[in-house]
Amino acid sequence: IGDLILRIISQRERARDCNVMSVGARCSGGSARQEVDRGPGDACIHRCTLMCKKCPVLRFANRIPCLGVICVIGMVAQCEGAGWTDATMSVMTGSTSVFPAPSGTGNIKVPDSLKVRYKQPEAYHPKLRFWFTPDVFEELNAADGTAVASWRNIANICHPAHSSAECTASKKLSGENMAAEVLKQSSAGSQPTYQKSVINNRGAVRFARSAVDGTAGDFLQMETTAGSGAAGFSTNPFAANAFTFFLVARTRPGITDTGQQGILNLAKVASDTTNDGLSIYKDSVVCLDSGGEPGLGCSGTTCTRCGASQYTAFGALSAQFGESSVADDNSCSSSCAAGCSLASPLSACKTLWGPASSQNFQDPDEWRIIALQADGTFLKGYLDGYHASSVPPISVTAAAAATIAQLRLGVVDQADETNSGFGNVDIAEIMIYDAALTQQEMDRIGNYLSLKFGLSAFRVNADVGSVTRTAAVSKNCGCSGGPPWISCDTTKGPYCGVGVPLASGSCQSLDQSLQVITGNSYLDLNSGANAKSPASGGNYISIKGQFVLPSDVDCNVASGIFGTSTADYSTLDSSISDLDTTITSRYLAVAIGHVPYACRAAYSTVKCLASDFIESFASDCKISMKPSSGTVDGNSVCNQWVAPSPVPEINCLAPPGLGGGQDLIIYWHGVATVLSNWFHYEKPLIESLVPSHISYKGGTITVKGLHFGAQASYKEKTQTTVDTYKVEVLVLSRRQLKCRSTKWVSDRELICETPPMPQSRAEIDTNAKTAKVFVVVEVMGTRSMQSAVSTLTYTDVPAFYACDNDRVTSKSAQRECFKCCRAACIVDEFANGAKKAGYTYTFCDKSCYTYCGYFSGRAGMHLSFASAFFGMMMSFVALIVDDSHGLFSEGGLQETEGILKERQAGQDRPALLEQPSSFAALSFFAGIAITAAALFTLRHRRRREGEGGREEGERERERGSGVQREAVSWAF
């Protein structure tokens, strides 16, 4: 408590330095305004929001008496300033984000598609008032063209742990929103429709004009509560005129449309006759008379596109804010009375459309990410990024702000709440914050929207010289290869060319590329680097670089860690009430990722989308090294630039995984920095085989080593397939065979039931009767190396396995193989003691018939046919010769019937097969059955060879040969 009191006194002294002695007073620097509202009994309401330069203000949740301008409570203090809009929570999800289950009644919840850490906006950010997204329609599987009577808000849904006073007990029980307002349209004739799959396979709400001049059409409006029917707000989030809007939208004008195409409007109250609200709209295209683009069927000056040099007004995105006479008109109508060209616009027009590096016409008829930021009388609007620009495409400075009381979509509505300027417009998503977000925060939300809706035109600020840089950057000295919208000056510190002297050393010796350490080895990673990790993961990954941290790590300092010359790295973690690096680390994620193996395997026909990308996230990520000194002013000249020291560093524990050539991805608040092909998991490594000697007929071995994978199988999903990859053990000789079964025990142990040694020529030690093969472990296309410790020895190998049976398609090759095989087999058998006695030669003949391919292919089939046919003919001869007991004679049938009856009665009579006629009949039918079996086996073997490959074909050939040998035996 004593420390807290001292801290309070210190804060009061710092406040005096800033001349902030009363609520609402301005800071001496003028850069921020103290916004503390006094309640009854001089209580601070909710919190102290902003701060003066160098004068942080403590933030607390409850209402307690003010001491000057300092809110004081309890034991724990957290600093809040302009570094982040809320100093303890990012606008994006992180490691501490919560995803509460549906309420007790289960009537409202955040869609499951938005419950993703590190990549989605934080639905429970205290400044997020409204969030309207197509996910709510998709989760209900809404039909295409469904009328939209209301659009559900998913921001700040009340749950038991929600801290806001607006989340009452009844709201927590029912799962209602913190904000009571709803976006509705009760009139069926004015309801927009939900359209499926209109942008990146996502839906949107479509607003349509019912009059070409925009005097009637669809719109949605905010109502105080779900059942009130009254337009407006229960608690006005725009009372202070500080807010941030994000829209994903496009206009869809018709050929004959005139007037403004309304997208969004914040309407003023009817009693306000001085100021307008906020309107975002598209100006209608106006051409010189009959100057419409040929083929569109335009007439007069109305058209959606004009011919060359025929524009008198471009269809640009414009805005009006505050006083009725203050607007940002980007149509360039004042400069194009004589006609302008869209291909070569006047410089006066380009100046209206954005900063010098990006003065391009951004057509609202294409999908755009529109970001609007208002702070008092200032309105800035950004299209598809450009947040680093000091000249936004939309910029309005009003003499006075409006008194806002209503929100409408699909209309301009400029005159005292009288609806006008209805638009043909599609809106996919809207997010509304009741505060002016920082440019970094705007970048993060915009990045989320660009990825969700596939809008590649969005630009994230990755400029190393920018005070609002959002992403981690890996950058070598100089400006080569930088994005075209970054104007790098090689005379300034962050952009110094190679060899240019700095305050200490030169840029060549202070390479700014990211570096990665894994395990105990230090690796300087440039393109195609080789950082490795064990398949089981768990080792540390350390990433360091001058620009590895985003620019606003110092969440409670107005300028962050980069910015004006007064900013200082030493402010990081300087406050004893919170730790900047600890809070920021909650929004750091490092992932190892790859496209599915089915898409990158050789000759693959599987097509993959970006959404198929597979990521595994590292654990325990944190900022492990923060700089305490160095130049933070991006405008410092080279010879005054001092690199940050120590070099910033982040640490994580690697996730388990497999395969090489993977991407290393660094996420800060959802914004990814992708280092392609920088990360490799170690290949499987065999250290021993137990036992290392087994019979040539097969057996069981235990394979021990490293990096066999963290599980027995891996499942990967693409848009069209779901593939499962098992850890396999392979036996390699002249042929490749899989183990008959592989049991995964751990990342370091597998059990394999080996197949018999394949009947093909091998290098045989004829004295030891052994043959050596290699064992390898394979998973997802990655194999272990062959080595001495991965050698498996087959024992008791027949000597004839050394004979060449690779070219047995010709008769001469078959004869040579058979001669070699039979000689080796006979010698082998007699050397073993002639254990088969009188069957030695028969055994060797049969073995060599199979080994040398006599019973495979067309020759085997012909032999099968001939032998079976010969058997049937011999059966017919037996039937004909035996005319006294013929099968077809009455006596023969009676005798057979009698014999069967006697056998059933248990009488001692000769066996059925001892009767000539019965034996002949059985021989006849046996010949037919054997012929059918032979044909089936051959046909089945050919199909399996075609479909299953060489290995299965060999097995079926062996089976078919056995059946054919039986056919020969039966026939003869």
mmCIF file of C-alpha atoms in Angstrom, residues 283-288 301-303 306 310-315:
data_model
loop_
_atom_site.group_PDB
_atom_site.id
_atom_site.type_symbol
_atom_site.label_atom_id
_atom_site.label_comp_id
_atom_site.label_asym_id
_atom_site.label_seq_id
_atom_site.Cartn_x
_atom_site.Cartn_y
_atom_site.Cartn_z
ATOM 1 C CA ASP A 283 -20.468 9.587 -56.354
ATOM 2 C CA SER A 284 -22.299 8.733 -59.531
ATOM 3 C CA VAL A 285 -20.216 8.725 -62.684
ATOM 4 C CA VAL A 286 -20.976 11.666 -64.958
ATOM 5 C CA CYS A 287 -19.817 11.781 -68.584
ATOM 6 C CA LEU A 288 -19.768 14.445 -71.241
ATOM 7 C CA THR A 301 -24.476 12.084 -69.253
ATOM 8 C CA THR A 302 -25.570 9.063 -67.173
ATOM 9 C CA CYS A 303 -23.468 5.901 -67.325
ATOM 10 C CA CYS A 306 -17.223 6.793 -69.733
ATOM 11 C CA GLN A 310 -15.094 11.735 -71.236
ATOM 12 C CA TYR A 311 -15.374 11.838 -67.402
ATOM 13 C CA THR A 312 -16.700 14.997 -65.816
ATOM 14 C CA ALA A 313 -17.055 13.233 -62.430
ATOM 15 C CA PHE A 314 -15.402 10.020 -61.334
ATOM 16 C CA GLY A 315 -17.396 7.470 -59.353
#
